[in-house]
């Protein structure tokens, strides 16, 4: 590849300064004339029959413009995966926080006051909060038509697992639990909804999946998808959570009933109790290896808690079941997954999407195997890690793999050998690897890939339209760099439009670490098309043939004679005149070489590229309090090519910090079916004081399917963090953490237990 | 029943009538249209609403508007002169901004620190922003952006975006 001018360079995000100046308008900041403010009345019980709702008093309060309940909805069952949703609770509320009614009023105070005037007659029902309990025969049913509370089952088997275990020298078997945690993006969910005179709905909302959301919501509202327009302004983080959520539809119903625009932003409390937190999982694992540390067989069973309706939990459980199988050279694997309804908040995507839960378990198990075999954990990974141009047990084609380089480089930087060798009491070092995807073929069955539009107007203004989502990770900047590189212009000439489903390509969205590869390839194809059109114009102006026209740093010239050049703007103007005023519009799309997995065997190739990572944590434990401090952290990541190293490192640091929070601090705690820590007073996320210096290492094996060789980074940034830390805790104390999070109390108890026993604790 | 208050916001004087229980953040955002200050929690636990009240950083979600009567307030919209404030430039250039929702509050907390203590240690910086949550960045870049604004570090005026492209 020839020398790159824009790609591979660390630029600040193109909108960073506006954000730092406080000029950026987030969803929360949008307002329309006559706009009302919405608030939601939520169920105070985890499970209760709704016998009657009287909204008359609330409706009479001065300033209240609409009060709505299930009766004001079309009453259609819908859902992104399973039709078990209704807008507002129908005959019963199924979780603490379930939508029961909502108000739109002239200001927030009035809306809030009106909620108190809504009279709801509940009849409490027995509830079930734990997924294992929910599977018991006598458990209350969350949905009467879902026996056993089973929302979905998943199975995959390859090779001969029983024989593999027979052939093993060591076998490790245990049960783990990963808890429910909250994404805690700084801007709560919400939307501004407006119905125009034709009855068409416009939703301004922070969403990762503008187009898919629109289709789900069309079903819910009983309208065709073209009657909904979704616009995605800048928004304050998502980390997986900002997909479908009833709060958007409640805003729409309020706007419909009041005839005025309604802005409904969750309070932080509401966001905690009715957002889309992480799927909690019970995971049983059995893992075998030969004497030499070659992994033989793996068997897992996953029981994941869906909460009261399926958002994406069933796909997340499926992912937990088998994605890690392509991290190592497994031949014999068997997984079973159950997605189970409970009377808790519906759970969904959170950075890692099930792979993070299973990575924690598998990488913990690997360290136990390493110990039994007396092999260095680094060597165990190097022996088994999947390499470039290999095909995994499920048919995944690994083009580039920097896995081993990640392990080696991380170990070097963290001084693994030295530190593991000089073990000090209550200090430890641990490592963990992970794999991930850059797109997930089965997520949307209709198609895979990405598309872009590049519009160049008479003045040379270049606008990139994409259909993914910038939730703050810097997707716009990545796309701008790709377009600038392909067109041959400086970065500041590119403007990236907000996603508007009336204008932008039909993108699947930003999830599954797919944005950079899929959307980036789409933008690249569009830029190529636009360039071709401009090159023809420039060829005429330079009296050359179009194939010989080049553009670099904003000037067109003929290959080999850069001394005669034309400014980009002049060519853009001429192209517009030649088209009698029409802009140059380049469009393009990317067809990934993925293979939809077989429904039965799951054999396929779900992503065009697979990122890998190895992270190493060092910890210090206070033996008197059980407090764990992460003192050093190295994250080596195979990113194919970092389009923007500064932004890529930012993803690593952010992901690790979230993983650190999950491992050591965060837990959604329930009592009597109610979330007891629905705010930042009691649900503590890492502050600046909790985070050590995180040292990213970017490994760049140049992925043939990636735009300029890039793969994704969002989720692998977090996947290995939990087990890197808990493996370090094991190294420090000999205590194997099998349940997240590691609270100081729990750890202290274990430490004291160990002290009481004459064990061979190292 | 409304209470009259006089406040100076970003150097401009406002004579307003507010509800006695109205919070300062609402006055700034809803009445004055200064939406740079954000609401992340409403409980004084995230720092997204941090503004400077008589030069001191406060959580404007916890301040009742009548309490601000006669006081001077600076928001993120008011800290730049002709050019962006050095902290704003440093945050942008150093990758301390991702989604940017925490950024205004974070910068105000940092400004209050530097006004008070121009050469803070890393520990002092971390302590000063401990009440400002950022869920995107992992804080490392925020700390180094703030460090770079200490007078002894003059590398903040890094090249403008795109320069390295020429
Ligand atoms: S909104 Fe004021 S501290 Fe969170
Ligand atoms: S940049 Fe998103 S919360 Fe700080």
Short mmCIF file of N, CA and C in Angstrom, two decimals, chain B:
data_model
loop_
_atom_site.label_atom_id
_atom_site.label_comp_id
_atom_site.label_asym_id
_atom_site.label_seq_id
_atom_site.Cartn_x
_atom_site.Cartn_y
_atom_site.Cartn_z
N UNK B 1 -45.63 31.11 43.03
CA UNK B 1 -44.80 32.09 43.73
C UNK B 1 -43.37 32.05 43.20
N UNK B 2 -42.95 33.15 42.65
CA UNK B 2 -41.60 33.19 42.07
C UNK B 2 -40.70 34.13 42.86
N UNK B 3 -39.43 33.79 42.84
CA UNK B 3 -38.45 34.60 43.58
C UNK B 3 -37.58 35.36 42.59
N UNK B 4 -37.41 36.66 42.80
CA UNK B 4 -36.51 37.38 41.89
C UNK B 4 -35.05 37.14 42.27
N UNK B 5 -34.23 36.89 41.29
CA UNK B 5 -32.79 36.77 41.57
C UNK B 5 -31.99 37.55 40.52
N UNK B 6 -30.82 38.00 40.95
CA UNK B 6 -29.89 38.64 40.03
C UNK B 6 -28.61 37.82 40.01
N UNK B 7 -28.28 37.34 38.84
CA UNK B 7 -27.04 36.57 38.75
C UNK B 7 -26.21 37.07 37.57
N UNK B 8 -24.92 36.84 37.68
CA UNK B 8 -24.05 37.16 36.54
C UNK B 8 -23.58 35.83 35.97
N UNK B 9 -23.92 35.59 34.73
CA UNK B 9 -23.52 34.33 34.10
C UNK B 9 -22.62 34.65 32.92
N UNK B 10 -21.44 34.12 32.97
CA UNK B 10 -20.45 34.35 31.90
C UNK B 10 -20.31 35.84 31.59
N UNK B 11 -20.33 36.63 32.67
CA UNK B 11 -20.09 38.07 32.52
C UNK B 11 -21.33 38.87 32.20
N UNK B 12 -22.46 38.21 31.97
CA UNK B 12 -23.68 38.98 31.69
C UNK B 12 -24.63 38.92 32.87
N UNK B 13 -25.30 40.07 33.10
CA UNK B 13 -26.20 40.14 34.24
C UNK B 13 -27.60 39.70 33.84
N UNK B 14 -28.21 38.89 34.67
CA UNK B 14 -29.59 38.46 34.41
C UNK B 14 -30.47 38.76 35.62
N UNK B 15 -31.63 39.32 35.35
CA UNK B 15 -32.64 39.50 36.40
C UNK B 15 -33.74 38.50 36.11
N UNK B 16 -33.86 37.53 36.95
CA UNK B 16 -34.78 36.43 36.65
C UNK B 16 -35.79 36.23 37.76
N UNK B 17 -36.89 35.56 37.42
CA UNK B 17 -37.82 35.12 38.45
C UNK B 17 -37.84 33.60 38.40
N UNK B 18 -37.52 33.01 39.53
CA UNK B 18 -37.41 31.54 39.54
C UNK B 18 -38.30 30.95 40.62
N UNK B 19 -38.63 29.68 40.45
CA UNK B 19 -39.35 28.97 41.52
C UNK B 19 -38.37 28.78 42.68
N UNK B 20 -38.86 28.84 43.90
CA UNK B 20 -37.94 28.72 45.04
C UNK B 20 -37.19 27.39 45.07
N UNK B 21 -37.79 26.34 44.48
CA UNK B 21 -37.12 25.04 44.51
C UNK B 21 -36.41 24.72 43.20
N UNK B 22 -36.32 25.71 42.34
CA UNK B 22 -35.68 25.46 41.04
C UNK B 22 -34.17 25.33 41.23
N UNK B 23 -33.60 24.35 40.54
CA UNK B 23 -32.16 24.21 40.69
C UNK B 23 -31.42 25.07 39.66
N UNK B 24 -30.22 25.43 40.03
CA UNK B 24 -29.44 26.33 39.18
C UNK B 24 -29.23 25.72 37.78
N UNK B 25 -28.99 24.41 37.74
CA UNK B 25 -28.76 23.76 36.45
C UNK B 25 -29.93 24.00 35.48
N UNK B 26 -31.15 23.92 36.01
CA UNK B 26 -32.34 24.15 35.18
C UNK B 26 -32.40 25.58 34.69
N UNK B 27 -32.05 26.50 35.56
CA UNK B 27 -32.07 27.91 35.16
C UNK B 27 -31.11 28.11 34.00
N UNK B 28 -29.92 27.53 34.13
CA UNK B 28 -28.91 27.69 33.08
C UNK B 28 -29.37 27.05 31.78
N UNK B 29 -29.86 25.83 31.89
CA UNK B 29 -30.21 25.08 30.68
C UNK B 29 -31.53 25.53 30.05
N UNK B 30 -32.55 25.61 30.88
CA UNK B 30 -33.89 25.85 30.34
C UNK B 30 -34.15 27.35 30.15
N UNK B 31 -33.81 28.15 31.16
CA UNK B 31 -34.15 29.58 31.07
C UNK B 31 -33.14 30.35 30.23
N UNK B 32 -31.86 30.03 30.37
CA UNK B 32 -30.84 30.80 29.64
C UNK B 32 -30.36 30.09 28.38
N UNK B 33 -30.79 28.85 28.20
CA UNK B 33 -30.40 28.13 26.98
C UNK B 33 -28.94 27.73 26.95
N UNK B 34 -28.30 27.74 28.11
CA UNK B 34 -26.89 27.33 28.17
C UNK B 34 -26.82 25.82 28.42
N UNK B 35 -26.95 25.07 27.34
CA UNK B 35 -27.08 23.62 27.49
C UNK B 35 -25.74 22.90 27.60
N UNK B 36 -24.66 23.67 27.65
CA UNK B 36 -23.35 23.04 27.82
C UNK B 36 -23.23 22.30 29.15
N UNK B 37 -23.89 22.79 30.19
CA UNK B 37 -23.89 22.08 31.47
C UNK B 37 -24.89 20.94 31.39
N UNK B 38 -24.47 19.77 31.81
CA UNK B 38 -25.30 18.58 31.60
C UNK B 38 -25.87 18.04 32.91
N UNK B 39 -26.97 17.32 32.78
CA UNK B 39 -27.48 16.59 33.93
C UNK B 39 -27.21 15.11 33.74
N UNK B 40 -26.38 14.55 34.61
CA UNK B 40 -26.07 13.13 34.50
C UNK B 40 -26.69 12.32 35.62
N UNK B 41 -27.07 13.00 36.72
CA UNK B 41 -27.61 12.22 37.83
C UNK B 41 -28.61 13.01 38.66
N UNK B 42 -28.38 14.31 38.80
CA UNK B 42 -29.28 15.11 39.62
C UNK B 42 -29.06 14.95 41.11
N UNK B 43 -28.01 14.23 41.48
CA UNK B 43 -27.78 13.94 42.90
C UNK B 43 -26.40 14.36 43.38
N UNK B 44 -25.68 15.10 42.57
CA UNK B 44 -24.36 15.53 43.00
C UNK B 44 -23.31 14.43 42.92
N UNK B 45 -23.56 13.41 42.09
CA UNK B 45 -22.66 12.27 42.09
C UNK B 45 -21.96 12.00 40.76
N UNK B 46 -22.17 12.86 39.76
CA UNK B 46 -21.50 12.58 38.48
C UNK B 46 -20.66 13.75 37.98
N UNK B 47 -20.98 14.93 38.44
CA UNK B 47 -20.17 16.09 38.07
C UNK B 47 -20.45 16.69 36.71
N UNK B 48 -21.39 16.11 35.96
CA UNK B 48 -21.65 16.62 34.61
C UNK B 48 -22.19 18.05 34.62
N UNK B 49 -22.72 18.45 35.77
CA UNK B 49 -23.34 19.77 35.88
C UNK B 49 -22.41 20.80 36.51
N UNK B 50 -21.13 20.45 36.66
CA UNK B 50 -20.20 21.33 37.38
C UNK B 50 -20.05 22.69 36.70
N UNK B 51 -20.30 23.74 37.48
CA UNK B 51 -20.05 25.11 37.01
C UNK B 51 -19.23 25.82 38.09
N UNK B 52 -18.77 27.00 37.77
CA UNK B 52 -18.01 27.76 38.77
C UNK B 52 -18.93 28.82 39.37
N UNK B 53 -19.06 28.76 40.68
CA UNK B 53 -19.89 29.73 41.39
C UNK B 53 -18.92 30.56 42.24
N UNK B 54 -18.83 31.84 41.91
CA UNK B 54 -17.80 32.69 42.53
C UNK B 54 -16.44 32.00 42.50
N UNK B 55 -16.16 31.37 41.39
CA UNK B 55 -14.83 30.76 41.19
C UNK B 55 -14.66 29.37 41.74
N UNK B 56 -15.65 28.90 42.50
CA UNK B 56 -15.53 27.56 43.10
C UNK B 56 -16.37 26.56 42.30
N UNK B 57 -15.86 25.35 42.12
CA UNK B 57 -16.67 24.38 41.38
C UNK B 57 -17.82 23.87 42.23
N UNK B 58 -19.01 23.87 41.65
CA UNK B 58 -20.18 23.34 42.38
C UNK B 58 -20.99 22.45 41.45
N UNK B 59 -21.75 21.57 42.06
CA UNK B 59 -22.70 20.77 41.29
C UNK B 59 -23.97 21.61 41.15
N UNK B 60 -24.21 22.13 39.97
CA UNK B 60 -25.35 23.04 39.82
C UNK B 60 -26.68 22.31 39.94
N UNK B 61 -26.65 20.97 39.96
CA UNK B 61 -27.90 20.23 40.17
C UNK B 61 -28.30 20.23 41.64
N UNK B 62 -27.37 20.64 42.50
CA UNK B 62 -27.68 20.64 43.94
C UNK B 62 -27.89 22.05 44.48
N UNK B 63 -27.66 23.05 43.63
CA UNK B 63 -27.75 24.44 44.10
C UNK B 63 -29.14 24.98 43.77
N UNK B 64 -29.83 25.45 44.77
CA UNK B 64 -31.12 26.09 44.50
C UNK B 64 -30.85 27.46 43.89
N UNK B 65 -31.61 27.77 42.88
CA UNK B 65 -31.36 29.02 42.15
C UNK B 65 -31.34 30.25 43.07
N UNK B 66 -32.28 30.36 44.04
CA UNK B 66 -32.25 31.55 44.89
C UNK B 66 -30.92 31.71 45.65
N UNK B 67 -30.26 30.61 45.92
CA UNK B 67 -28.97 30.66 46.62
C UNK B 67 -27.91 31.36 45.76
N UNK B 68 -28.09 31.30 44.43
CA UNK B 68 -27.11 31.90 43.53
C UNK B 68 -27.30 33.41 43.39
N UNK B 69 -28.35 33.92 44.01
CA UNK B 69 -28.64 35.34 43.90
C UNK B 69 -27.42 36.18 44.28
N UNK B 70 -27.10 37.11 43.42
CA UNK B 70 -25.97 38.01 43.69
C UNK B 70 -24.62 37.39 43.40
N UNK B 71 -24.61 36.19 42.88
CA UNK B 71 -23.33 35.52 42.67
C UNK B 71 -22.97 35.47 41.18
N UNK B 72 -21.72 35.12 41.00
CA UNK B 72 -21.21 35.08 39.63
C UNK B 72 -21.00 33.63 39.21
N UNK B 73 -21.49 33.30 38.05
CA UNK B 73 -21.43 31.91 37.58
C UNK B 73 -20.67 31.86 36.25
N UNK B 74 -19.82 30.89 36.13
CA UNK B 74 -19.16 30.67 34.84
C UNK B 74 -19.47 29.25 34.40
N UNK B 75 -19.97 29.11 33.17
CA UNK B 75 -20.25 27.79 32.61
C UNK B 75 -19.23 27.51 31.51
N UNK B 76 -19.33 26.32 30.95
CA UNK B 76 -18.39 25.94 29.89
C UNK B 76 -18.44 26.93 28.73
N UNK B 77 -19.60 27.53 28.51
CA UNK B 77 -19.73 28.48 27.40
C UNK B 77 -18.98 29.77 27.70
N UNK B 78 -18.61 29.97 28.97
CA UNK B 78 -18.02 31.25 29.34
C UNK B 78 -16.53 31.22 29.62
N UNK B 79 -15.89 30.08 29.47
CA UNK B 79 -14.48 30.06 29.86
C UNK B 79 -13.52 30.37 28.71
N UNK B 80 -14.03 30.36 27.51
CA UNK B 80 -13.15 30.69 26.38
C UNK B 80 -13.10 32.19 26.19
N UNK B 81 -11.99 32.69 25.68
CA UNK B 81 -11.92 34.08 25.24
C UNK B 81 -12.11 34.09 23.74
N UNK B 82 -11.27 34.86 23.05
CA UNK B 82 -11.27 34.85 21.58
C UNK B 82 -10.98 33.44 21.10
N UNK B 83 -10.01 32.84 21.76
CA UNK B 83 -9.58 31.48 21.44
C UNK B 83 -10.19 30.55 22.49
N UNK B 84 -10.29 29.27 22.17
CA UNK B 84 -10.73 28.33 23.21
C UNK B 84 -9.79 28.40 24.42
N UNK B 85 -10.31 28.12 25.58
CA UNK B 85 -9.47 28.04 26.79
C UNK B 85 -8.45 26.92 26.58
N UNK B 86 -7.23 27.11 27.09
CA UNK B 86 -6.21 26.06 26.91
C UNK B 86 -6.67 24.67 27.34
N UNK B 87 -7.52 24.60 28.35
CA UNK B 87 -8.02 23.28 28.77
C UNK B 87 -8.91 22.68 27.68
N UNK B 88 -9.69 23.53 27.03
CA UNK B 88 -10.57 23.02 25.97
C UNK B 88 -9.74 22.47 24.82
N UNK B 89 -8.70 23.21 24.46
CA UNK B 89 -7.83 22.74 23.38
C UNK B 89 -7.12 21.45 23.80
N UNK B 90 -6.61 21.45 25.02
CA UNK B 90 -5.86 20.27 25.48
C UNK B 90 -6.76 19.04 25.55
N UNK B 91 -7.97 19.20 26.05
CA UNK B 91 -8.89 18.05 26.10
C UNK B 91 -9.12 17.50 24.70
N UNK B 92 -9.36 18.39 23.75
CA UNK B 92 -9.63 17.94 22.39
C UNK B 92 -8.40 17.25 21.80
N UNK B 93 -7.26 17.86 21.94
CA UNK B 93 -6.05 17.36 21.28
C UNK B 93 -5.54 16.06 21.88
N UNK B 94 -5.74 15.88 23.18
CA UNK B 94 -5.14 14.74 23.86
C UNK B 94 -6.04 13.52 23.91
N UNK B 95 -7.17 13.57 23.26
CA UNK B 95 -8.07 12.42 23.30
C UNK B 95 -8.79 12.29 24.64
N UNK B 96 -8.97 13.41 25.32
CA UNK B 96 -9.68 13.38 26.61
C UNK B 96 -11.18 13.49 26.42
N UNK B 97 -11.60 13.62 25.16
CA UNK B 97 -13.02 13.74 24.86
C UNK B 97 -13.44 12.55 24.00
N UNK B 98 -14.40 11.79 24.47
CA UNK B 98 -15.02 10.81 23.57
C UNK B 98 -16.46 11.27 23.32
N UNK B 99 -17.41 10.77 24.09
CA UNK B 99 -18.77 11.24 23.84
C UNK B 99 -18.92 12.72 24.20
N UNK B 100 -18.14 13.17 25.17
CA UNK B 100 -18.14 14.58 25.49
C UNK B 100 -19.19 15.02 26.49
N UNK B 101 -19.97 14.08 26.99
CA UNK B 101 -21.05 14.47 27.90
C UNK B 101 -20.50 14.90 29.26
N UNK B 102 -19.39 14.29 29.66
CA UNK B 102 -18.77 14.65 30.93
C UNK B 102 -17.86 15.86 30.80
N UNK B 103 -17.50 16.20 29.55
CA UNK B 103 -16.40 17.13 29.32
C UNK B 103 -16.61 18.53 29.91
N UNK B 104 -17.77 19.15 29.70
CA UNK B 104 -17.93 20.50 30.26
C UNK B 104 -17.70 20.54 31.78
N UNK B 105 -18.31 19.61 32.48
CA UNK B 105 -18.15 19.57 33.93
C UNK B 105 -16.71 19.28 34.32
N UNK B 106 -16.11 18.37 33.58
CA UNK B 106 -14.73 17.98 33.85
C UNK B 106 -13.79 19.17 33.67
N UNK B 107 -14.00 19.90 32.59
CA UNK B 107 -13.14 21.06 32.32
C UNK B 107 -13.32 22.13 33.40
N UNK B 108 -14.55 22.32 33.83
CA UNK B 108 -14.76 23.30 34.89
C UNK B 108 -14.08 22.89 36.19
N UNK B 109 -14.15 21.60 36.50
CA UNK B 109 -13.47 21.12 37.71
C UNK B 109 -11.96 21.33 37.56
N UNK B 110 -11.45 21.07 36.37
CA UNK B 110 -10.02 21.23 36.13
C UNK B 110 -9.61 22.69 36.18
N UNK B 111 -10.48 23.54 35.65
CA UNK B 111 -10.17 24.98 35.67
C UNK B 111 -10.08 25.49 37.10
N UNK B 112 -11.04 25.07 37.91
CA UNK B 112 -11.02 25.50 39.32
C UNK B 112 -9.73 25.05 39.98
N UNK B 113 -9.30 23.85 39.66
CA UNK B 113 -8.06 23.33 40.25
C UNK B 113 -6.88 24.20 39.82
N UNK B 114 -6.75 24.41 38.52
CA UNK B 114 -5.58 25.13 38.01
C UNK B 114 -5.58 26.60 38.46
N UNK B 115 -6.77 27.19 38.60
CA UNK B 115 -6.83 28.57 39.08
C UNK B 115 -6.25 28.66 40.48
N UNK B 116 -6.44 27.59 41.23
CA UNK B 116 -6.06 27.53 42.63
C UNK B 116 -4.64 27.03 42.79
N UNK B 117 -4.27 26.11 41.93
CA UNK B 117 -3.02 25.37 42.08
C UNK B 117 -2.48 25.08 40.68
N UNK B 118 -1.73 26.04 40.12
CA UNK B 118 -1.35 25.94 38.70
C UNK B 118 -0.44 24.76 38.38
N UNK B 119 0.25 24.22 39.37
CA UNK B 119 1.15 23.10 39.10
C UNK B 119 0.75 21.88 39.91
N UNK B 120 -0.42 21.34 39.67
CA UNK B 120 -0.87 20.23 40.52
C UNK B 120 -0.11 18.94 40.20
N UNK B 121 0.00 18.09 41.19
CA UNK B 121 0.57 16.76 40.96
C UNK B 121 -0.50 15.88 40.34
N UNK B 122 -0.09 14.72 39.86
CA UNK B 122 -1.07 13.80 39.28
C UNK B 122 -2.12 13.43 40.32
N UNK B 123 -1.68 13.18 41.54
CA UNK B 123 -2.61 12.81 42.60
C UNK B 123 -3.61 13.93 42.87
N UNK B 124 -3.12 15.16 42.83
CA UNK B 124 -4.01 16.30 43.07
C UNK B 124 -5.03 16.44 41.94
N UNK B 125 -4.59 16.17 40.74
CA UNK B 125 -5.53 16.24 39.61
C UNK B 125 -6.61 15.19 39.78
N UNK B 126 -6.18 13.96 40.08
CA UNK B 126 -7.16 12.88 40.22
C UNK B 126 -8.17 13.19 41.32
N UNK B 127 -7.66 13.75 42.40
CA UNK B 127 -8.55 14.09 43.50
C UNK B 127 -9.54 15.18 43.09
N UNK B 128 -9.04 16.16 42.35
CA UNK B 128 -9.90 17.28 41.95
C UNK B 128 -11.02 16.84 41.00
N UNK B 129 -10.78 15.79 40.23
CA UNK B 129 -11.83 15.35 39.29
C UNK B 129 -12.50 14.05 39.75
N UNK B 130 -12.24 13.65 40.99
CA UNK B 130 -12.80 12.39 41.48
C UNK B 130 -14.32 12.40 41.50
N UNK B 131 -14.92 13.59 41.58
CA UNK B 131 -16.38 13.68 41.59
C UNK B 131 -16.97 13.82 40.20
N UNK B 132 -16.13 13.77 39.19
CA UNK B 132 -16.61 13.89 37.82
C UNK B 132 -16.44 12.55 37.11
N UNK B 133 -17.55 11.91 36.85
CA UNK B 133 -17.47 10.59 36.22
C UNK B 133 -17.33 10.71 34.71
N UNK B 134 -16.47 9.87 34.17
CA UNK B 134 -16.38 9.72 32.73
C UNK B 134 -16.45 8.23 32.46
N UNK B 135 -17.37 7.82 31.64
CA UNK B 135 -17.52 6.39 31.39
C UNK B 135 -16.81 5.97 30.11
N UNK B 136 -16.33 6.93 29.34
CA UNK B 136 -15.75 6.59 28.04
C UNK B 136 -14.24 6.42 28.05
N UNK B 137 -13.54 7.32 28.71
CA UNK B 137 -12.11 7.47 28.42
C UNK B 137 -11.17 6.71 29.34
N UNK B 138 -11.62 6.33 30.53
CA UNK B 138 -10.69 5.73 31.48
C UNK B 138 -9.78 6.75 32.14
N UNK B 139 -10.07 8.03 31.97
CA UNK B 139 -9.42 9.14 32.70
C UNK B 139 -7.96 9.43 32.35
N UNK B 140 -7.20 8.44 31.88
CA UNK B 140 -5.76 8.68 31.65
C UNK B 140 -5.53 9.95 30.83
N UNK B 141 -6.29 10.07 29.74
CA UNK B 141 -6.06 11.21 28.83
C UNK B 141 -6.56 12.51 29.43
N UNK B 142 -7.56 12.39 30.28
CA UNK B 142 -8.06 13.59 30.94
C UNK B 142 -6.98 14.14 31.87
N UNK B 143 -6.38 13.23 32.63
CA UNK B 143 -5.33 13.65 33.55
C UNK B 143 -4.17 14.27 32.77
N UNK B 144 -3.79 13.65 31.66
CA UNK B 144 -2.65 14.24 30.95
C UNK B 144 -3.02 15.55 30.26
N UNK B 145 -4.28 15.69 29.85
CA UNK B 145 -4.69 16.98 29.28
C UNK B 145 -4.58 18.09 30.32
N UNK B 146 -4.99 17.77 31.54
CA UNK B 146 -4.93 18.78 32.59
C UNK B 146 -3.47 19.10 32.94
N UNK B 147 -2.68 18.03 33.04
CA UNK B 147 -1.25 18.23 33.33
C UNK B 147 -0.59 19.14 32.29
N UNK B 148 -1.00 18.95 31.04
CA UNK B 148 -0.35 19.71 29.97
C UNK B 148 -0.66 21.19 30.05
N UNK B 149 -1.66 21.56 30.85
CA UNK B 149 -2.02 22.97 30.96
C UNK B 149 -1.30 23.68 32.09
N UNK B 150 -0.54 22.93 32.85
CA UNK B 150 0.27 23.58 33.87
C UNK B 150 1.30 24.45 33.16
N UNK B 151 1.58 25.65 33.70
CA UNK B 151 2.47 26.57 32.99
C UNK B 151 3.82 25.95 32.62
N UNK B 152 4.30 25.01 33.43
CA UNK B 152 5.60 24.42 33.13
C UNK B 152 5.56 23.50 31.92
N UNK B 153 4.35 23.09 31.49
CA UNK B 153 4.23 22.28 30.27
C UNK B 153 3.67 23.15 29.18
N UNK B 154 4.46 23.48 28.20
CA UNK B 154 3.95 24.43 27.20
C UNK B 154 3.62 23.75 25.88
N UNK B 155 3.45 22.43 25.94
CA UNK B 155 3.20 21.74 24.66
C UNK B 155 1.73 21.68 24.28
N UNK B 156 0.92 22.48 24.96
CA UNK B 156 -0.52 22.31 24.69
C UNK B 156 -0.95 22.84 23.34
N UNK B 157 -0.27 23.87 22.88
CA UNK B 157 -0.71 24.38 21.59
C UNK B 157 -0.18 23.48 20.47
N UNK B 158 -0.61 22.25 20.54
CA UNK B 158 -0.22 21.31 19.49
C UNK B 158 -0.85 21.77 18.19
N UNK B 159 -0.37 21.19 17.12
CA UNK B 159 -0.85 21.63 15.81
C UNK B 159 -2.36 21.53 15.71
N UNK B 160 -2.91 22.42 14.98
CA UNK B 160 -4.34 22.37 14.72
C UNK B 160 -4.64 21.13 13.89
N UNK B 161 -5.86 20.65 14.05
CA UNK B 161 -6.27 19.46 13.33
C UNK B 161 -6.00 19.58 11.84
N UNK B 162 -5.41 18.57 11.28
CA UNK B 162 -5.20 18.56 9.85
C UNK B 162 -3.83 19.08 9.44
N UNK B 163 -3.21 19.85 10.33
CA UNK B 163 -1.89 20.41 10.00
C UNK B 163 -0.89 19.32 9.65
N UNK B 164 -0.91 18.27 10.48
CA UNK B 164 0.07 17.20 10.27
C UNK B 164 -0.20 16.50 8.95
N UNK B 165 -1.24 16.96 8.29
CA UNK B 165 -1.69 16.35 7.06
C UNK B 165 -1.05 17.04 5.85
N UNK B 166 -0.32 18.09 6.12
CA UNK B 166 0.18 18.89 5.00
C UNK B 166 1.68 18.75 4.80
#
